[in-house]
Short mmCIF file of C-alpha atoms and ligand atoms in Angstrom, two decimals:
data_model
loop_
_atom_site.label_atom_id
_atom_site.label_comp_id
_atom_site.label_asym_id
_atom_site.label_seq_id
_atom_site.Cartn_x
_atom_site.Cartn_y
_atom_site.Cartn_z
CA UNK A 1 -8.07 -86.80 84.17
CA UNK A 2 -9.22 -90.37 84.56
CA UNK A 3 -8.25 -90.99 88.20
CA UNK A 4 -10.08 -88.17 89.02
CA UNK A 5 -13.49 -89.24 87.03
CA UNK A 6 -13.46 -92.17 87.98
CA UNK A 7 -13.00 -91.77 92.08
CA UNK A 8 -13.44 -88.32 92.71
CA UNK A 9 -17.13 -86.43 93.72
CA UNK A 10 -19.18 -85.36 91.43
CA UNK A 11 -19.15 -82.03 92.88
CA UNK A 12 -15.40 -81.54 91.59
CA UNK A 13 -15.53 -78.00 89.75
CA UNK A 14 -12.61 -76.25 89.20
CA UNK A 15 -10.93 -79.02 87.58
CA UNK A 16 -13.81 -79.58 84.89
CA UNK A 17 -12.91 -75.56 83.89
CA UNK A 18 -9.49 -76.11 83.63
CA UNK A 19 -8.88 -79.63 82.26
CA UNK A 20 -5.03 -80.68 83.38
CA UNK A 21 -3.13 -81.68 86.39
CA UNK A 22 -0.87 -79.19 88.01
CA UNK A 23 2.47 -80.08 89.00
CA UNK A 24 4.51 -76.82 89.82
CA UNK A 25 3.81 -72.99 90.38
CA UNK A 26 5.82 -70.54 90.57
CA UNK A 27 4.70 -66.76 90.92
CA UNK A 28 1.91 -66.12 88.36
CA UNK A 29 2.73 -69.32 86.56
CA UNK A 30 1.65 -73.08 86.98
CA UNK A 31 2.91 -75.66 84.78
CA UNK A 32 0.77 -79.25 84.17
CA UNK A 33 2.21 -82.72 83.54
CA UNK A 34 3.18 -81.96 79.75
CA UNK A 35 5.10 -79.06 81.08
CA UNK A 36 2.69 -76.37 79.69
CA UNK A 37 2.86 -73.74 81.08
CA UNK A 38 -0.09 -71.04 82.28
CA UNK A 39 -0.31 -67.71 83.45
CA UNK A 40 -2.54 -67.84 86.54
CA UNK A 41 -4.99 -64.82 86.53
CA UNK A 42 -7.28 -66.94 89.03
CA UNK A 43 -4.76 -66.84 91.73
CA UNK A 44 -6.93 -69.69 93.97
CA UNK A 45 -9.90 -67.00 93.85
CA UNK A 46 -7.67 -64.64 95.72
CA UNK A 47 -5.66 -66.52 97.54
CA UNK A 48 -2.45 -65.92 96.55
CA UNK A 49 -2.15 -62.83 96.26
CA UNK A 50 1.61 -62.90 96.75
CA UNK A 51 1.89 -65.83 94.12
CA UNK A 52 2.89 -69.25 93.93
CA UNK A 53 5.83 -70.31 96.38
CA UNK A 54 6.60 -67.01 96.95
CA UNK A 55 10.17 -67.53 97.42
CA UNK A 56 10.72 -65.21 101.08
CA UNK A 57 7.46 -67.22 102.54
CA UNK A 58 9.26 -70.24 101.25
CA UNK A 59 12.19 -69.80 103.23
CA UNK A 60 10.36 -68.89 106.44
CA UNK A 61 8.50 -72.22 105.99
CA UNK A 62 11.09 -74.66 105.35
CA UNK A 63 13.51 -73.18 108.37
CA UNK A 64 9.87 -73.21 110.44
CA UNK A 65 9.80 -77.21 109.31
CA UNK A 66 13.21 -77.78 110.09
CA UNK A 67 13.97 -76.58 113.67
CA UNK A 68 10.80 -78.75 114.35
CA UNK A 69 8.42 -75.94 115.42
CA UNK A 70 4.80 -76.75 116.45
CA UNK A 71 3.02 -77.47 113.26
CA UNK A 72 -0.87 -78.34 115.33
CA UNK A 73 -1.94 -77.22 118.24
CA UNK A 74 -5.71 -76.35 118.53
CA UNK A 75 -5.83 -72.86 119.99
CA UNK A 76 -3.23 -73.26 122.29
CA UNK A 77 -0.32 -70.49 122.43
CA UNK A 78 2.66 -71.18 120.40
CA UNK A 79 5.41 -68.58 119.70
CA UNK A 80 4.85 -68.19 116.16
CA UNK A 81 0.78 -67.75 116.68
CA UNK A 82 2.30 -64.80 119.53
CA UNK A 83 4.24 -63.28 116.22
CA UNK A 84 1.84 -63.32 114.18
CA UNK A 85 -0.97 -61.93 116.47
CA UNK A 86 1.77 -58.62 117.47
CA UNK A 87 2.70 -58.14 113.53
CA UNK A 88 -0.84 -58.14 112.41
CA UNK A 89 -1.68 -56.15 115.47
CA UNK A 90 1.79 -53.17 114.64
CA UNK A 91 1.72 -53.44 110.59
CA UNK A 92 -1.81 -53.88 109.94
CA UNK A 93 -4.47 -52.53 112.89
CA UNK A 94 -2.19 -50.16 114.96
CA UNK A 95 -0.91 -47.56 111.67
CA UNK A 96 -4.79 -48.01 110.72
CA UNK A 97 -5.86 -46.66 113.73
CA UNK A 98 -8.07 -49.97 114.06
CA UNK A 99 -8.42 -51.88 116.97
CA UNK A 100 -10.60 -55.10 117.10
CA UNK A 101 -9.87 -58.42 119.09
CA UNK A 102 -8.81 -61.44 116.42
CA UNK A 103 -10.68 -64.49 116.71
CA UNK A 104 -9.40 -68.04 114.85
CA UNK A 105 -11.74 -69.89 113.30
CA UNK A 106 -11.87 -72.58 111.37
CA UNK A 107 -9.68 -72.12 108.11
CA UNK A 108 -12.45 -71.50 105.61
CA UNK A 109 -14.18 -68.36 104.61
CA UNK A 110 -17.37 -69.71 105.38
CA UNK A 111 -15.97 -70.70 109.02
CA UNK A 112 -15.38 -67.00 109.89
CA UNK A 113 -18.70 -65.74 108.47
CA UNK A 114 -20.73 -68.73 110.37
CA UNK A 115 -18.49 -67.43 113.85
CA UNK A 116 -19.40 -63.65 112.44
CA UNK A 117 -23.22 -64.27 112.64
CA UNK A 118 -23.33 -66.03 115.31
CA UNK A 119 -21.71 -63.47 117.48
CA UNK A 120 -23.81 -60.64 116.05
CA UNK A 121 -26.97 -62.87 116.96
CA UNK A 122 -25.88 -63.42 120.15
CA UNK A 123 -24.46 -59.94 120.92
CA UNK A 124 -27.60 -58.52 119.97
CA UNK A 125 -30.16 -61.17 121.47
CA UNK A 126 -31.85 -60.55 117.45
CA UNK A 127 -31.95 -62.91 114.34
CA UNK A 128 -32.10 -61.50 111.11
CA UNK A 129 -29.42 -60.72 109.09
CA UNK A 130 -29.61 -58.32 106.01
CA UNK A 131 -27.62 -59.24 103.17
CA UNK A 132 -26.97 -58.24 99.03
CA UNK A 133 -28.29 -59.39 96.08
CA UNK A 134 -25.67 -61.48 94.48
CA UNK A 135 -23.77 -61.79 97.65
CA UNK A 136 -21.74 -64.68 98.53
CA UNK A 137 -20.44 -65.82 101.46
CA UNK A 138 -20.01 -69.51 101.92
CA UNK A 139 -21.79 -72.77 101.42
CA UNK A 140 -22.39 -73.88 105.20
CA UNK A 141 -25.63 -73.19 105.87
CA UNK A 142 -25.72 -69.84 108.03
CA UNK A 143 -23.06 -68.72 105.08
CA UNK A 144 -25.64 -69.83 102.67
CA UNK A 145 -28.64 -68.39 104.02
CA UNK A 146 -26.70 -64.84 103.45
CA UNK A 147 -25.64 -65.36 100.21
CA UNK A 148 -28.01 -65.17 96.63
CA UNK A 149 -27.29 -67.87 94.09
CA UNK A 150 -30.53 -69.57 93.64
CA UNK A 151 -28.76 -73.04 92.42
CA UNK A 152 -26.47 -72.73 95.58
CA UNK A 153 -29.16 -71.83 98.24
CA UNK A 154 -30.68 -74.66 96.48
CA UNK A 155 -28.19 -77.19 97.31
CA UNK A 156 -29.61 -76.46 101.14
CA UNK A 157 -32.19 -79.05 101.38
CA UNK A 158 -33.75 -77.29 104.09
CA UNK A 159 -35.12 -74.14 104.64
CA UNK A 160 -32.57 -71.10 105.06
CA UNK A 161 -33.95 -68.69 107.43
CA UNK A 162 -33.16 -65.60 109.20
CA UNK A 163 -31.05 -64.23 105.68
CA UNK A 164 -33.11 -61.16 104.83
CA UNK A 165 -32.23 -59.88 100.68
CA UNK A 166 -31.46 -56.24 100.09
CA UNK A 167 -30.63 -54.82 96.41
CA UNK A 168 -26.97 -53.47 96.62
CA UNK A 169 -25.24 -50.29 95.32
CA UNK A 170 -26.83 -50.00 91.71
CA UNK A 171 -29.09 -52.74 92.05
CA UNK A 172 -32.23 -50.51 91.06
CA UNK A 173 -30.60 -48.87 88.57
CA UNK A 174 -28.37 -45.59 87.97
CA UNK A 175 -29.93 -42.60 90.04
CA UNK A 176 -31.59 -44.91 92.94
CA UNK A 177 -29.72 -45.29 96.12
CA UNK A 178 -30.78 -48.33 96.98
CA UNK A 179 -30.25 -47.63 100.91
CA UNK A 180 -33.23 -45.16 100.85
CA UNK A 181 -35.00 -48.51 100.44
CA UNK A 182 -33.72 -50.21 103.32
CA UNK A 183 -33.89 -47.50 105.40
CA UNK A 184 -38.11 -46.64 104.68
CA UNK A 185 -38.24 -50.67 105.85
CA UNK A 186 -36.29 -49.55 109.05
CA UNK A 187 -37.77 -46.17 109.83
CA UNK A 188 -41.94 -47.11 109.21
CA UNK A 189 -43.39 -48.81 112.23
CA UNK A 190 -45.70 -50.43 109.74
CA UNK A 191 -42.81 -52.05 107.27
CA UNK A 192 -43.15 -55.53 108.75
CA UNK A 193 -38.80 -55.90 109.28
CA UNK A 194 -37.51 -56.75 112.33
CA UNK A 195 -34.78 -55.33 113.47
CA UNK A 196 -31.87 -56.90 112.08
CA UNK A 197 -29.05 -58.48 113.92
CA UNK A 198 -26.39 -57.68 111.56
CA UNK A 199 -25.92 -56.51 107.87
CA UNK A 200 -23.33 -58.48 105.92
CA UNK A 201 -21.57 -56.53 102.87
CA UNK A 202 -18.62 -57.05 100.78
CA UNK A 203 -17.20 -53.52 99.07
CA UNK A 204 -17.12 -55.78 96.20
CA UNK A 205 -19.10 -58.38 95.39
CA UNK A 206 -16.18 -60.42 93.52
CA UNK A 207 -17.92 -63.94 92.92
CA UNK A 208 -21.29 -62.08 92.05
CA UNK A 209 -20.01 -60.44 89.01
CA UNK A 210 -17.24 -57.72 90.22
CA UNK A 211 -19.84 -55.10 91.51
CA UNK A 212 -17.90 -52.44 93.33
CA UNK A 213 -20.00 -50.56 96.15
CA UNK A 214 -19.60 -46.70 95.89
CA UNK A 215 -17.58 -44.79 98.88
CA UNK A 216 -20.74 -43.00 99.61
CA UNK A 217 -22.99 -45.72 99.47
CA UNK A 218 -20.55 -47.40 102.27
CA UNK A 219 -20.49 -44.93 104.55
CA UNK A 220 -24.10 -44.26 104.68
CA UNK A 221 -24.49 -48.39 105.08
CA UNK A 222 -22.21 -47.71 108.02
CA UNK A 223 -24.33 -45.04 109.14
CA UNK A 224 -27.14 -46.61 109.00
CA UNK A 225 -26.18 -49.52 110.60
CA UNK A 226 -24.66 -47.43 113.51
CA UNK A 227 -28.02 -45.16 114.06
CA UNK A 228 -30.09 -48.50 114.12
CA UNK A 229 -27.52 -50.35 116.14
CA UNK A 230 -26.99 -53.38 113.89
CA UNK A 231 -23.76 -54.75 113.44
CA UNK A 232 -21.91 -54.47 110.34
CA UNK A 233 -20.13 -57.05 109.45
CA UNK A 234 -17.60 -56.22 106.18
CA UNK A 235 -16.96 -59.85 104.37
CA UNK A 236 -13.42 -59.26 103.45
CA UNK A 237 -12.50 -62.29 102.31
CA UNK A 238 -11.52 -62.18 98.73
CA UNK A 239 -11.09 -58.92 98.52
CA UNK A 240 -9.00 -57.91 101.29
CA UNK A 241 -5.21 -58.68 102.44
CA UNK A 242 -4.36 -56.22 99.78
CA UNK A 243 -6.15 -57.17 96.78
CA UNK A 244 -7.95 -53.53 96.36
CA UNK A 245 -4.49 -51.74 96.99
CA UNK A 246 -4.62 -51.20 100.99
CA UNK A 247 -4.76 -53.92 102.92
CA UNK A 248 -8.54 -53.68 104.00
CA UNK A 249 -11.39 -53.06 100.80
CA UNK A 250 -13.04 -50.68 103.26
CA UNK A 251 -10.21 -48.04 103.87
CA UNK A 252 -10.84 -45.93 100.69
CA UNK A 253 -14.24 -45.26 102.47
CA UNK A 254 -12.86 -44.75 106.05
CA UNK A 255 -15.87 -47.49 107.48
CA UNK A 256 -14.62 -49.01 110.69
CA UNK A 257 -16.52 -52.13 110.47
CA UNK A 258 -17.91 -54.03 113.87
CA UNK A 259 -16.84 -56.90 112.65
CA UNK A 260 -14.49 -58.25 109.41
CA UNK A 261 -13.95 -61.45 108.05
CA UNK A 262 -10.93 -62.53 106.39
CA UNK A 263 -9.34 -65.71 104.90
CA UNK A 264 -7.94 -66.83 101.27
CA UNK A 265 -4.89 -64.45 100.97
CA UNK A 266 -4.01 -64.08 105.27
CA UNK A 267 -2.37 -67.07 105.16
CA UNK A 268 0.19 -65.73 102.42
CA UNK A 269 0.75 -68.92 101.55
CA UNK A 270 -2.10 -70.38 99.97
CA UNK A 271 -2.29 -71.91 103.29
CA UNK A 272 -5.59 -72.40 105.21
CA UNK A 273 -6.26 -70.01 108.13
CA UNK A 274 -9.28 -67.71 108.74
CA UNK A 275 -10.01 -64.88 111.07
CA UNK A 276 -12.62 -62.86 112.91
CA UNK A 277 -12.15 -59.28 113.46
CA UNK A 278 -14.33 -58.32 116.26
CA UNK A 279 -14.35 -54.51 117.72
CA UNK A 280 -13.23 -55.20 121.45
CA UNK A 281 -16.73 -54.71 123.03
CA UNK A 282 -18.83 -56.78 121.15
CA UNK A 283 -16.20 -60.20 122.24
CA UNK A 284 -18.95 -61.77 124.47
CA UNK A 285 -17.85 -65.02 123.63
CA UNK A 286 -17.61 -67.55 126.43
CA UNK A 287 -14.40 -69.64 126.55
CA UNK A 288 -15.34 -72.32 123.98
CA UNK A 289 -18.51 -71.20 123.01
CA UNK A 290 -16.90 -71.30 119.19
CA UNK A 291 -14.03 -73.54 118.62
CA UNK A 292 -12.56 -76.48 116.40
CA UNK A 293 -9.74 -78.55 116.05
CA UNK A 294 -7.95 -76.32 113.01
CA UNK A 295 -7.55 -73.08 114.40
CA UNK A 296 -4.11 -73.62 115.07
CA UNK A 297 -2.50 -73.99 111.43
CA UNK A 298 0.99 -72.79 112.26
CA UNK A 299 2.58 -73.32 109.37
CA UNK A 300 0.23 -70.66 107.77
CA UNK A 301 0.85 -68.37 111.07
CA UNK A 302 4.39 -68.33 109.74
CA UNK A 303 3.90 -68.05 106.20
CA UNK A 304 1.23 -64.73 107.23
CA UNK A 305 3.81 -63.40 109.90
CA UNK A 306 6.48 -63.33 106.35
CA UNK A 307 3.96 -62.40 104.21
CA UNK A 308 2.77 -59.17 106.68
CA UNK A 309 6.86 -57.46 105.47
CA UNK A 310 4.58 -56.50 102.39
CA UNK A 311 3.34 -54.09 104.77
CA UNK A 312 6.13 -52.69 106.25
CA UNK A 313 6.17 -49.43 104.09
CA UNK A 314 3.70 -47.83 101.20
CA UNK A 315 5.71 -49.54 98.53
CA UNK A 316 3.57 -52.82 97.81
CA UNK A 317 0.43 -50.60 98.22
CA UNK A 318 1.84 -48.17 95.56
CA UNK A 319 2.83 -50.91 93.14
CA UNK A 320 -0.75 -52.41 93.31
CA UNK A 321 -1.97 -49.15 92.44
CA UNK A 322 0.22 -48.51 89.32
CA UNK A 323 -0.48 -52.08 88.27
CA UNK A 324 -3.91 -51.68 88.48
CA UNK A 325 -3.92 -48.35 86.74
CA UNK A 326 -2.01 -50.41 84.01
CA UNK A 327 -4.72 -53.03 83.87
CA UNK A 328 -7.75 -51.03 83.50
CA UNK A 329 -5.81 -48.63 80.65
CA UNK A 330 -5.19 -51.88 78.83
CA UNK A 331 -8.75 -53.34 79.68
CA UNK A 332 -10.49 -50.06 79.03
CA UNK A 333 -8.85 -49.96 75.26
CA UNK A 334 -9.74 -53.97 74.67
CA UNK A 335 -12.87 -52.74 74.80
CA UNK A 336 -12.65 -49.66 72.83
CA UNK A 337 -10.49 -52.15 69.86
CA UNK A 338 -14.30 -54.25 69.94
CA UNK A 339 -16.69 -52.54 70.31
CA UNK A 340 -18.92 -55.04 68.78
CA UNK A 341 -18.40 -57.06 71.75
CA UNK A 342 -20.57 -54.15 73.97
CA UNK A 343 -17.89 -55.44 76.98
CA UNK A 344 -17.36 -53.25 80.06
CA UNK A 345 -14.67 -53.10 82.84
CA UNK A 346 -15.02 -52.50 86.46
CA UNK A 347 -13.33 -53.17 89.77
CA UNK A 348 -11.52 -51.97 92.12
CA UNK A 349 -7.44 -52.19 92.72
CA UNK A 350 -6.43 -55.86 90.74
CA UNK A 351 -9.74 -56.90 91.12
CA UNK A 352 -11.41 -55.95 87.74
CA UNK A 353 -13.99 -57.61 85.75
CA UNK A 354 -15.08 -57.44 82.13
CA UNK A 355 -18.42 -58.23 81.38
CA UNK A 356 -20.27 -58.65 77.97
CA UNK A 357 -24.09 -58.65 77.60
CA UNK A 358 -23.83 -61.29 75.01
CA UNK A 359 -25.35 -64.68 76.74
CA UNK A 360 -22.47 -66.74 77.11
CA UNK A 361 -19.87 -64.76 75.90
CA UNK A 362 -17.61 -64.25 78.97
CA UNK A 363 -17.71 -68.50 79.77
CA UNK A 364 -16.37 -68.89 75.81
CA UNK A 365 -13.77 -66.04 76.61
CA UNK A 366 -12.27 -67.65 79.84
CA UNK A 367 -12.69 -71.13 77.72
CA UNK A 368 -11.14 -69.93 75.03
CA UNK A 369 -8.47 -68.06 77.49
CA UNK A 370 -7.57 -71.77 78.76
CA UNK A 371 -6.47 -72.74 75.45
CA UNK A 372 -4.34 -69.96 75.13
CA UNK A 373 -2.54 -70.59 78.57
CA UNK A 374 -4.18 -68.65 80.79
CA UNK A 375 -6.17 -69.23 83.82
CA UNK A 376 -9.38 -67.78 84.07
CA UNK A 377 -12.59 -67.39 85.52
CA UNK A 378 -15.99 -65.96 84.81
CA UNK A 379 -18.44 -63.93 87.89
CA UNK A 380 -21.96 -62.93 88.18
CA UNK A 381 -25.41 -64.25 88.99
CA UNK A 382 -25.11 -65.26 84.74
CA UNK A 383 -21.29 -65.57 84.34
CA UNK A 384 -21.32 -62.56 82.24
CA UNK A 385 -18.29 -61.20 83.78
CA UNK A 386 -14.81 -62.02 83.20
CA UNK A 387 -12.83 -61.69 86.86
CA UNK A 388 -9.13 -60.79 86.31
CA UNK A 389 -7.60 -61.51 90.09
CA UNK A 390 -3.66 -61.86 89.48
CA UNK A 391 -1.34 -62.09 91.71
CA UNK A 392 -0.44 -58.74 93.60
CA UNK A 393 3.12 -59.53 92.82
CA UNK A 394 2.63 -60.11 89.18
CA UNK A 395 4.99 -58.10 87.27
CA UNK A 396 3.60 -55.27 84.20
CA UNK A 397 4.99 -57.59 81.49
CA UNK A 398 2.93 -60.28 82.89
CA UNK A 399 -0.11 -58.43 82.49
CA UNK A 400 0.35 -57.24 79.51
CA UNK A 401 1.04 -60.40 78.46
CA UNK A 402 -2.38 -61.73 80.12
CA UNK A 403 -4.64 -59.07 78.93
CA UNK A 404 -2.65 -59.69 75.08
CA UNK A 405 -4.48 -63.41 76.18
CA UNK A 406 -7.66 -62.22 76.91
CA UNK A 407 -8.07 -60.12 73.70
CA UNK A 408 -6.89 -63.03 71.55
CA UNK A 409 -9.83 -65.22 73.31
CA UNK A 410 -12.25 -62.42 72.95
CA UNK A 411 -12.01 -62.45 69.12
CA UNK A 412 -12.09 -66.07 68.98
CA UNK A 413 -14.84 -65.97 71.07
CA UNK A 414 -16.07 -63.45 68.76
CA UNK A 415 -15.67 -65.60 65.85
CA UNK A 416 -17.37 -69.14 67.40
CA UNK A 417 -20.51 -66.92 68.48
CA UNK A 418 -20.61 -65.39 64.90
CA UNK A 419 -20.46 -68.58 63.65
CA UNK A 420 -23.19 -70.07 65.27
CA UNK A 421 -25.72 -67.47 64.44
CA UNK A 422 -24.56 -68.06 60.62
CA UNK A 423 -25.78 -71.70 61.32
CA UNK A 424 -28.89 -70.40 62.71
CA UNK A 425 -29.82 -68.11 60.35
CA UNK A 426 -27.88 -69.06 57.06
CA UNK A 427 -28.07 -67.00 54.05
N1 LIG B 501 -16.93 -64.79 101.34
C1 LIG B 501 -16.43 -64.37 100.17
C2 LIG B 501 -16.54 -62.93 99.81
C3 LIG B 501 -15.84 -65.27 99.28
O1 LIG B 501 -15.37 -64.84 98.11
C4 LIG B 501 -15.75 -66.63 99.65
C5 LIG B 501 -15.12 -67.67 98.73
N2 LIG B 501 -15.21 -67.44 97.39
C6 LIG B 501 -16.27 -67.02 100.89
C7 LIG B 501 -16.84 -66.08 101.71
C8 LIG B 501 -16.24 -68.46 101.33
O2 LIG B 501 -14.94 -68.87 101.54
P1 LIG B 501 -14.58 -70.44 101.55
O3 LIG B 501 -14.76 -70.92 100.15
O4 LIG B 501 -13.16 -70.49 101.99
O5 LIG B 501 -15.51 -71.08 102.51
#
């Protein structure tokens, strides 16, 4: 790790969690320079959600390299951007019943939420945006000024303005919908809101601790919104492409957002590529208005046109939802086996989370989870939660095998946290 020490940023971060340099990955596994091998329940925070060199986006890429096909080429037309635009349009929108105009943006997540807010500000002529407690949605700063960690709105150095906080599904406690709150802001004359712009949700708030939004809380977001005409904009960026068991988070509750953001997993390939959803009348852009030099990644246009024969039939969709039945069974009786632990499991699809009251306890888990081979990370506004985000493609053995991981950590975990408070309080 000393080349990377010595010359790269200090703002590295994944690397100081997981201490090693990859070399290979294949499916849900990666393998380091001493040929160790890991089982990756991290999956590049939901970006490959079909796994590591998945072998039939493999093959589309290397023929795509050899017959010398456009690799770059800003936003101009190219016949494999054409394909990709048609598939996503017949295996995706179409069968949905969905129909939205797809913008490129840049290739981040934070690139198609900064192109999201913008267009609802300028669609609407308004400025505020309503957001979530514990939302996140990017580090560039329109992203930022939408999303809740203090220590990254911090990083800022200037002031973020126009974000406007709102407690999400559960926020206030069981019993309090927390959109009767909102909505006495919107409705009194005298409540001092403007009018927002635009009201940015994800169904599940993955980074800020697995929180899953209930279907009736969505819908009445979407009703509200719609009544009050302010654009809802549904952040599906970690969550979506698949990674709640249909392809968009927001199906189970039948919402037909104005506008949806997606990135990470699109690209199928762990490559970078980022899009805009935007329902057909609210495109006001002007030619330009929004552009950039990478909007034109064409390797990933490939790799997503491959990737979109998941979609083809029910089958992938049914296998995520007997796999995630499988994970939460084998999560749900973890817990039950330690009950001293006071853990709990949520989450949606193969997106769960299992958090633990005990300070601390989830960041010794996922460290301890490391040692054991298995790639990890920890959610929420205190890490508390542990976020399992495998591969969609992972096979049952593997997650058995993963979750056999996690319990082995937990009771080390267990053990180093019981040991401590022996040193504290001997005798
Ligand atoms: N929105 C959500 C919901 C995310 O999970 C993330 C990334 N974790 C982003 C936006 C920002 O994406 P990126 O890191 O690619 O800018």
């Amino acid at each position: 790790m000393q080349t990377f020490e010595l010359l790269e940023s200090e703002v590295r971060y994944y690397c100081r969690d997981f201490p090693t340099v990859f070399t290979r990955a294949t499916g849900c596994k990666l393998y380091d320079e001493g040929g160790r091998e890991y089982l990756d329940f991290f999956s590049g925070a939901g970006t490959l959600n079909y796994g590591h060199n998945n072998p039939r986006l493999k093959r589309r890429l290397i023929d795509y390299l050899e017959s010398d096909s456009v690799t770059h080429s800003l936003d101009m037309a190219t016949a494999v951007k054409r394909e990709f635009l048609e598939r996503f349009d017949s295996l995706i929108l179409a069968p949905r019943g969905l129909r939205y105009k797809i913008q490129f943006c840049g290739p981040t997540g934070t690139n198609a939420v900064e192109a999201a807010l913008k267009l609802a500000r300028k669609v609407t002529g308004r400025q505020t945006v309503v957001f979530f407690m514990n939302a996140y949605h990017g580090l560039s700063l329109g992203a930022l000024a939408v999303t809740g960690n203090a220590s990254k709105r911090a990083g800022a150095g200037v002031p973020l303005h126009y974000g406007m906080p709102m407690p999400y599904d559960g926020d206030l406690g069981p019993g309090v919908d927390t959109l009767d709150y909102f909505e006495a802001f919107l409705q009194n004359p005298g409540g001092g809101m403007e009018l927002p712009a635009a009201v940015i949700v994800e169904t599940i708030q993955a980074e800020g601790g697995v929180k899953v939004a209930s279907r009736e809380w969505l819908r009445r977001l979407a009703d509200l919104t719609r009544r009050h005409g302010i654009v809802l904009i549904v952040d599906d960026i970690q969550v979506g492409c698949g990674r709640t068991g249909s392809f968009f988070s927001f199906e189970e509750a039948g919402l037909r957002p104005d506008i949806v953001c997606l990135s990470k997993a699109i690209g199928g390939y762990g490559l970078p590529m980022a899009l805009v959803l935007i329902r057909p009348d609210l495109d006001v852009w002007q030619p330009g208005e929004h552009t950039g030099t990478f909007r034109g990644n064409n390797l990933a246009f490939a790799a997503a046109s491959e990737a979109l024969t998941y979609w083809e039939d029910g089958a992938f969709a049914e296998s995520i939802s007997k796999k995630s039945e499988l994970l939460r069974r084998l999560l749900n009786e973890l817990v039950g086996r330690h009950e001293e632990a006071g853990g709990w499991v949520r989450g949606r699809g193969l997106i769960q989370g299992l958090g633990f009251d005990a300070p601390g306890l989830a960041e010794e888990v996922a460290r301890a989870a490391f040692e054991r081979g298995l790639i990890i990370e920890t959610s929420g506004a205190r890490s508390e939660v542990v976020k399992l985000l495998p591969p969609l493609t992972i096979a049952e053995e593997e997650l058995e095998d993963g979750v056999a991981r996690i319990a082995g950590s937990l009771e080390a975990a267990l053990g180093k946290l019981e040991a401590g408070r022996a040193a504290v309080n001997p005798g």
